[in-house]
Amino acid sequence: MTIELGHFALILAFAIASVSTLGGYLFWRRGERVALFLQQGAVLQFVLVAAAFAALIQAFVVSDFSLALAANNSHSLKPLVFKISGVWGNHEGSMVLWVLILVAFGAMVAAFGKNLPQSLLSLVLATQSLLTAAFSGFTLFTSNPFERVSPAPLEGADLNPVLQDIGLAIHPPLLYTGYVGFSVCFSFAVAALVSGRIDAAWARWVRPWTTLAWLFLTLGIAMGSYWAYYELGWGGWWFWDPVENASFMPWLAGTALLHSAIVMEKRNALKIWTIFLAIITFSLSLLGTFMVRSGILTSVHTFASDPTRGLVILSILAVLIGGAFALFALRAPALRAGGLFAPVSREGALILNNLFLATALGAVLVGTLYPLLLDALAGMTISVGAPFFNLTFSILMAPLLVVLPFGPLLAWKRADIVAVAQRLIAAGALAIFLAALISALGGVSVSMAPIGLLLGFWVAFGALAELIERSRLGRLPLIESARRLAGLPRSAWATALGHFGLGVTVLGIVATTAWESELVTTLNPGEAARLAGYTIAFERFEEVPGPNYSAERGTFRVTGESDATRILSPERRIYAASGMPTTEAAIETYGFSQLYLQLGEPVDGTHVVRAWFKPYVTLIWIGALLMALAGAVSLTDRRLRIGAPARRAAATEPVR
C-alpha cells in the first residue's frame, strides 16, 4: 500500500506543477494572490515528492521485492546504507531524487523569496513548476519507479557492486543538488526576460542561488573524483570521461556566471551576458542528464536506458532550452548596456575571467560532443582522449591563472595596473623561489612541472596578498591589522579562500602528475618490493567473508625511510548475487601524499601487485574543499544570504 501511496503522491505533484505552470504564466501580473498560490503550490510539490521518495526508501530498506525497482537493484544482505543509496543507484530512482531536489529548490524560493517583487516571484515559481512538470511527467510515463512485479521474487538481483560504496551514497545527491540548483538561476533568467526586470537587484537575487548550486556541484565533482580514484582501482583522479565532462561543463559555466553577476550587481553591466550564462549553465546540466540516460555513452557513471527515454529527454531539452533561447533572442536587444568602465579595472578582469572560462568550456564541449555527433551523422568512430583535453585545457587555463591574482586588487571602473603589480611582487618572488626549489629537489629536468608549480603558488600567494594588502599587515600594528582582517566582508574572505583553494588544487595536480611513481610486480607471501623509498612486504593472503560478498585479502607491511610501519589490506571481492568482482585498493596517507596499493589476480601461483606513490595528491581534493568552503562563507555574508533584499518603494526601471 505504501508504494501505491508514493505513486499517487508523485502523480499529484505532477498535476499541481502543471496547474502552477499555467496559472503562473497566465496570471503573473495579478499580484499577491497568485504569488501566494504559487508559493503554497511549491511547498506542496515538495511534500508530495518527498513522500514518494520516502516510499521508495521504505521498500528498499525492508527488501520489498514486489517493487520491481527494489527487485532489480537491491538484496536483503546488503548493508543498510547501500540499501538506501540503491534507491538512486539506477535510472528510475535517480530521476525521483532529481525531481525531489528540484521541488526542494522551488520550496526554498517560495520560503526565502517573500521580499521579491510579486510578479517576478510568480514567474520564477512558474518556471520551476514547468521544470517539475516536465521531469516528473518523464518519470511517471517513461521511467515509472513504482511498478510492481508479480509474483515477487524471494531475493533481489542486487545493485551493481561498483556502486556499493559510501562514495556513491554521497556523490549523486551532491552532484544533483549542484545540477538542479542552477534551475533557480535559469528560472530567474526566464522570469527577468518575460517581465523585463533585469537590473542590479536581479543580479543580487541570483548570486546566492548560483553560489549555493556551485558549492554543491564543486563538492559533487570532488567526491566523484575521489570515489573513482579509490574504488575503480585505476589510481587516477580524473579521466576526461564524457560523463565527468558533463558535470565539469556546468561548473565552468557556473563559475563564469558567479563572476559576471558580480559585475552586473556592482556596475549594472554585462546584462545580456549574465542572462545568457544563467540559461546556458542549466542547459549544460540538462545536457548531462541526456548523456547519462540516453544510452549514447558507455561508462561506469551511466544508467542503462532504452533509446525511447533518450528521445523523450531530448525533446524536453529542445522545448526548455530552445524556448529559453528564443525568449532570450527576442528580449536581449532591448537591454541597455549599463555602466561604463576602462579595460584595466576590476570589471575588465572579470570579463577576461569569463572569456577564458567560456573558451575552456567550448573546448571541453567540442571534445566531448564531436565524437558522438560524428558517430551519429557519419557512422565514424573516433576517440578524443586525455591528451587532447590536457593540452587544450592547460593552455587555456594558464593565462587565466596568471591574471587571477590581479583581479581582486584592481579598483572598480578604472585601476592602475602598475600599482597592483607592485603589491604582488612579494607573492611572485615567493612563488618563483618555491617552484624552483621544489623542482630542483624533485629532479625535474625538462618538464612543464616548474611552470605548473609557479602558477599554483602564484594563485595561492596572490590570494593571501589580497588579505595582507587589505589588512595592511606589516604597515600597521599587528592588533590593528587583525582588527581590519576581522572586519573584512565575508565576500572578501570568500574570494581569497576560493582563489587559494584553486591554487592548492593546481599544486596537487602538478605534483602528482610530475612525480608519481608506479610499481607493477608479482609477489608471494614473505616477499617484498620497494617503491619511492618504501618497502612493501607481502605478509599473508587469506579469504574473508563479507555481508554479501566473499573477499580475497592481502596483508602488506609498509615500512618507510623513518622505519614507521603501516599495515595495508587491499581486497578482491566477488559478490554472491551477481558474481561480479570488484577491486578494493588500500590507501595510506603520508602527510599530503598517498601510497596506493592494489591486489591483482593470481598468475601462475603468484599475486600481481600494483602500487603507486602519489606525492601531494590529497591537495587536489583539499583545494576543492576550500573552494566549496569559500562558497559557504559567501552565503553567510549578510548582503548575499539566500533570499532577497527588502523591496524599496520605487521600482527599478524595466526593460523598454
Short mmCIF file of C-alpha atoms in Angstrom, two decimals, residues 160-395:
data_model
loop_
_atom_site.label_atom_id
_atom_site.label_comp_id
_atom_site.label_asym_id
_atom_site.label_seq_id
_atom_site.Cartn_x
_atom_site.Cartn_y
_atom_site.Cartn_z
CA ASN A 160 26.00 -3.09 -9.30
CA PRO A 161 28.87 -3.91 -6.88
CA VAL A 162 30.88 -0.90 -8.03
CA LEU A 163 28.06 1.31 -6.73
CA GLN A 164 28.01 -0.36 -3.30
CA ASP A 165 30.30 2.18 -1.75
CA ILE A 166 29.90 5.08 0.64
CA GLY A 167 31.17 7.44 -2.05
CA LEU A 168 28.17 6.59 -4.22
CA ALA A 169 25.87 7.21 -1.27
CA ILE A 170 27.18 10.79 -1.15
CA HIS A 171 28.29 11.67 -4.68
CA PRO A 172 24.96 11.64 -6.63
CA PRO A 173 22.96 13.74 -4.11
CA LEU A 174 25.73 16.35 -4.04
CA LEU A 175 26.07 16.37 -7.82
CA TYR A 176 22.32 16.53 -8.42
CA THR A 177 21.97 19.37 -5.94
CA GLY A 178 24.54 21.28 -7.97
CA TYR A 179 22.91 20.43 -11.29
CA VAL A 180 19.39 21.21 -10.18
CA GLY A 181 20.40 24.25 -8.12
CA PHE A 182 21.17 26.07 -11.36
CA SER A 183 17.50 25.65 -12.27
CA VAL A 184 16.79 28.60 -9.97
CA CYS A 185 19.20 30.77 -11.97
CA PHE A 186 17.50 29.55 -15.14
CA SER A 187 14.07 30.41 -13.71
CA PHE A 188 15.24 33.86 -12.67
CA ALA A 189 16.61 34.44 -16.17
CA VAL A 190 13.33 33.39 -17.82
CA ALA A 191 11.34 35.48 -15.34
CA ALA A 192 13.54 38.51 -15.99
CA LEU A 193 13.15 38.19 -19.75
CA VAL A 194 9.37 37.81 -19.51
CA SER A 195 8.83 40.63 -17.01
CA GLY A 196 11.57 42.95 -18.28
CA ARG A 197 13.10 43.32 -14.82
CA ILE A 198 16.82 42.95 -15.50
CA ASP A 199 18.93 45.14 -13.26
CA ALA A 200 21.48 45.12 -10.46
CA ALA A 201 18.84 43.96 -7.96
CA TRP A 202 18.15 40.92 -10.15
CA ALA A 203 21.84 40.02 -10.06
CA ARG A 204 21.84 40.34 -6.30
CA TRP A 205 18.91 37.95 -6.02
CA VAL A 206 20.52 35.42 -8.34
CA ARG A 207 24.01 35.38 -6.81
CA PRO A 208 23.19 33.39 -3.62
CA TRP A 209 21.39 30.69 -5.61
CA THR A 210 24.28 30.50 -8.06
CA THR A 211 26.73 30.25 -5.18
CA LEU A 212 24.73 27.50 -3.48
CA ALA A 213 24.47 25.41 -6.65
CA TRP A 214 28.15 25.97 -7.48
CA LEU A 215 29.13 24.93 -3.94
CA PHE A 216 27.31 21.60 -4.18
CA LEU A 217 28.49 20.95 -7.72
CA THR A 218 32.08 21.52 -6.57
CA LEU A 219 31.61 19.03 -3.75
CA GLY A 220 29.89 16.56 -6.06
CA ILE A 221 32.67 16.65 -8.64
CA ALA A 222 35.35 16.35 -5.94
CA MET A 223 33.55 13.42 -4.30
CA GLY A 224 33.10 11.70 -7.66
CA SER A 225 36.76 12.20 -8.46
CA TYR A 226 37.86 10.70 -5.15
CA TRP A 227 35.40 7.81 -5.48
CA ALA A 228 36.76 6.89 -8.92
CA TYR A 229 40.29 7.23 -7.53
CA TYR A 230 39.93 4.74 -4.69
CA GLU A 231 37.11 2.49 -5.88
CA LEU A 232 37.79 1.73 -9.54
CA GLY A 233 41.36 0.66 -8.79
CA TRP A 234 42.94 2.66 -11.61
CA GLY A 235 44.78 5.04 -9.35
CA GLY A 236 43.67 8.06 -11.37
CA TRP A 237 41.65 11.02 -10.15
CA TRP A 238 40.31 12.33 -13.49
CA PHE A 239 39.88 10.57 -16.84
CA TRP A 240 38.07 13.14 -19.01
CA ASP A 241 35.26 10.62 -19.28
CA PRO A 242 32.31 12.17 -21.20
CA VAL A 243 30.12 11.90 -18.11
CA GLU A 244 32.81 13.56 -16.00
CA ASN A 245 32.91 16.31 -18.60
CA ALA A 246 29.12 16.57 -18.39
CA SER A 247 29.47 17.68 -14.76
CA PHE A 248 32.56 19.80 -15.36
CA MET A 249 30.99 21.92 -18.11
CA PRO A 250 28.19 23.39 -15.95
CA TRP A 251 30.82 24.01 -13.25
CA LEU A 252 32.85 26.12 -15.69
CA ALA A 253 29.74 27.97 -16.84
CA GLY A 254 28.57 28.44 -13.25
CA THR A 255 31.96 29.85 -12.27
CA ALA A 256 31.69 32.35 -15.10
CA LEU A 257 28.13 33.19 -14.01
CA LEU A 258 29.28 33.88 -10.45
CA HIS A 259 31.83 36.40 -11.67
CA SER A 260 29.63 38.08 -14.29
CA ALA A 261 26.81 38.50 -11.75
CA ILE A 262 29.26 40.48 -9.60
CA VAL A 263 29.81 42.95 -12.45
CA MET A 264 26.08 43.19 -13.07
CA GLU A 265 25.36 43.83 -9.40
CA LYS A 266 28.16 46.33 -8.81
CA ARG A 267 28.18 48.16 -12.15
CA ASN A 268 24.82 47.23 -13.75
CA ALA A 269 26.78 45.93 -16.74
CA LEU A 270 27.06 42.61 -18.64
CA LYS A 271 23.28 42.14 -18.53
CA ILE A 272 22.99 40.20 -21.77
CA TRP A 273 25.99 38.01 -20.97
CA THR A 274 24.81 37.23 -17.43
CA ILE A 275 21.33 36.22 -18.59
CA PHE A 276 22.91 34.09 -21.30
CA LEU A 277 25.17 32.35 -18.78
CA ALA A 278 22.22 31.66 -16.45
CA ILE A 279 20.46 29.88 -19.30
CA ILE A 280 23.49 28.05 -20.66
CA THR A 281 24.60 26.78 -17.23
CA PHE A 282 21.36 24.95 -16.55
CA SER A 283 21.18 23.87 -20.19
CA LEU A 284 24.53 22.13 -19.74
CA SER A 285 23.15 20.44 -16.62
CA LEU A 286 20.26 19.13 -18.71
CA LEU A 287 22.71 18.04 -21.39
CA GLY A 288 24.49 15.95 -18.77
CA THR A 289 21.16 14.36 -17.86
CA PHE A 290 20.59 13.43 -21.50
CA MET A 291 24.09 11.98 -21.92
CA VAL A 292 23.78 9.80 -18.81
CA ARG A 293 20.33 8.43 -19.63
CA SER A 294 20.10 8.34 -23.40
CA GLY A 295 22.21 5.23 -23.93
CA ILE A 296 24.67 7.05 -26.22
CA LEU A 297 27.51 6.58 -23.71
CA THR A 298 29.04 3.51 -22.11
CA SER A 299 30.53 4.42 -18.76
CA VAL A 300 30.57 3.34 -15.13
CA HIS A 301 28.70 6.58 -14.48
CA THR A 302 25.81 5.98 -16.88
CA PHE A 303 22.49 4.23 -16.40
CA ALA A 304 21.39 1.58 -18.86
CA SER A 305 18.42 3.06 -20.67
CA ASP A 306 16.43 2.39 -23.81
CA PRO A 307 16.57 4.84 -26.76
CA THR A 308 12.94 5.90 -26.22
CA ARG A 309 13.84 7.55 -22.93
CA GLY A 310 16.72 9.33 -24.62
CA LEU A 311 14.41 10.70 -27.31
CA VAL A 312 11.93 11.92 -24.70
CA ILE A 313 14.67 13.67 -22.72
CA LEU A 314 16.00 15.18 -25.95
CA SER A 315 12.51 16.50 -26.71
CA ILE A 316 12.25 18.02 -23.24
CA LEU A 317 15.63 19.66 -23.70
CA ALA A 318 14.62 21.03 -27.09
CA VAL A 319 11.47 22.61 -25.67
CA LEU A 320 13.01 24.01 -22.48
CA ILE A 321 16.36 25.15 -23.85
CA GLY A 322 15.01 26.16 -27.26
CA GLY A 323 12.18 28.14 -25.65
CA ALA A 324 14.56 29.92 -23.28
CA PHE A 325 16.95 30.91 -26.06
CA ALA A 326 14.09 32.02 -28.30
CA LEU A 327 12.87 34.27 -25.49
CA PHE A 328 16.43 35.50 -24.99
CA ALA A 329 16.73 36.34 -28.70
CA LEU A 330 13.52 38.35 -28.56
CA ARG A 331 14.30 40.31 -25.38
CA ALA A 332 18.09 40.72 -25.38
CA PRO A 333 18.19 43.53 -27.98
CA ALA A 334 16.10 45.68 -25.64
CA LEU A 335 18.66 45.55 -22.84
CA ARG A 336 20.72 48.66 -22.12
CA ALA A 337 24.49 48.49 -21.94
CA GLY A 338 24.80 49.57 -18.30
CA GLY A 339 27.82 51.16 -16.59
CA LEU A 340 30.98 52.08 -18.49
CA PHE A 341 34.45 51.14 -17.34
CA ALA A 342 38.06 51.14 -18.51
CA PRO A 343 39.67 47.93 -19.78
CA VAL A 344 42.10 47.99 -16.84
CA SER A 345 39.65 47.69 -13.96
CA ARG A 346 38.05 45.01 -11.84
CA GLU A 347 35.22 44.80 -14.36
CA GLY A 348 37.77 44.23 -17.11
CA ALA A 349 39.49 41.49 -15.09
CA LEU A 350 36.17 39.74 -14.52
CA ILE A 351 35.36 39.92 -18.22
CA LEU A 352 38.76 38.41 -19.00
CA ASN A 353 37.98 35.70 -16.46
CA ASN A 354 34.72 34.96 -18.29
CA LEU A 355 36.48 34.94 -21.65
CA PHE A 356 38.96 32.26 -20.62
CA LEU A 357 36.32 30.18 -18.82
CA ALA A 358 33.96 30.33 -21.81
CA THR A 359 36.76 29.35 -24.20
CA ALA A 360 37.78 26.42 -21.98
CA LEU A 361 34.13 25.39 -21.76
CA GLY A 362 33.88 25.46 -25.55
CA ALA A 363 36.96 23.26 -25.86
CA VAL A 364 35.61 20.67 -23.43
CA LEU A 365 32.19 20.78 -25.11
CA VAL A 366 33.65 20.20 -28.57
CA GLY A 367 35.94 17.41 -27.37
CA THR A 368 33.03 15.70 -25.64
CA LEU A 369 30.32 16.02 -28.28
CA TYR A 370 32.30 15.83 -31.53
CA PRO A 371 32.88 12.04 -31.40
CA LEU A 372 29.20 11.48 -30.58
CA LEU A 373 27.97 13.74 -33.39
CA LEU A 374 30.41 12.22 -35.88
CA ASP A 375 29.23 8.73 -34.97
CA ALA A 376 25.56 9.71 -35.23
CA LEU A 377 25.84 11.64 -38.51
CA ALA A 378 28.58 9.82 -40.43
CA GLY A 379 28.91 6.48 -38.66
CA MET A 380 32.59 7.19 -37.97
CA THR A 381 34.07 6.25 -34.60
CA ILE A 382 36.88 8.36 -33.19
CA SER A 383 38.19 8.85 -29.69
CA VAL A 384 39.07 12.19 -28.12
CA GLY A 385 41.11 11.28 -25.09
CA ALA A 386 43.02 12.79 -22.22
CA PRO A 387 45.96 14.15 -24.30
CA PHE A 388 43.64 16.49 -26.20
CA PHE A 389 41.89 17.74 -23.08
CA ASN A 390 45.07 18.05 -21.02
CA LEU A 391 46.87 20.08 -23.68
CA THR A 392 43.93 22.27 -24.70
CA PHE A 393 42.61 22.94 -21.24
CA SER A 394 46.00 23.67 -19.70
CA ILE A 395 46.89 26.12 -22.49
#
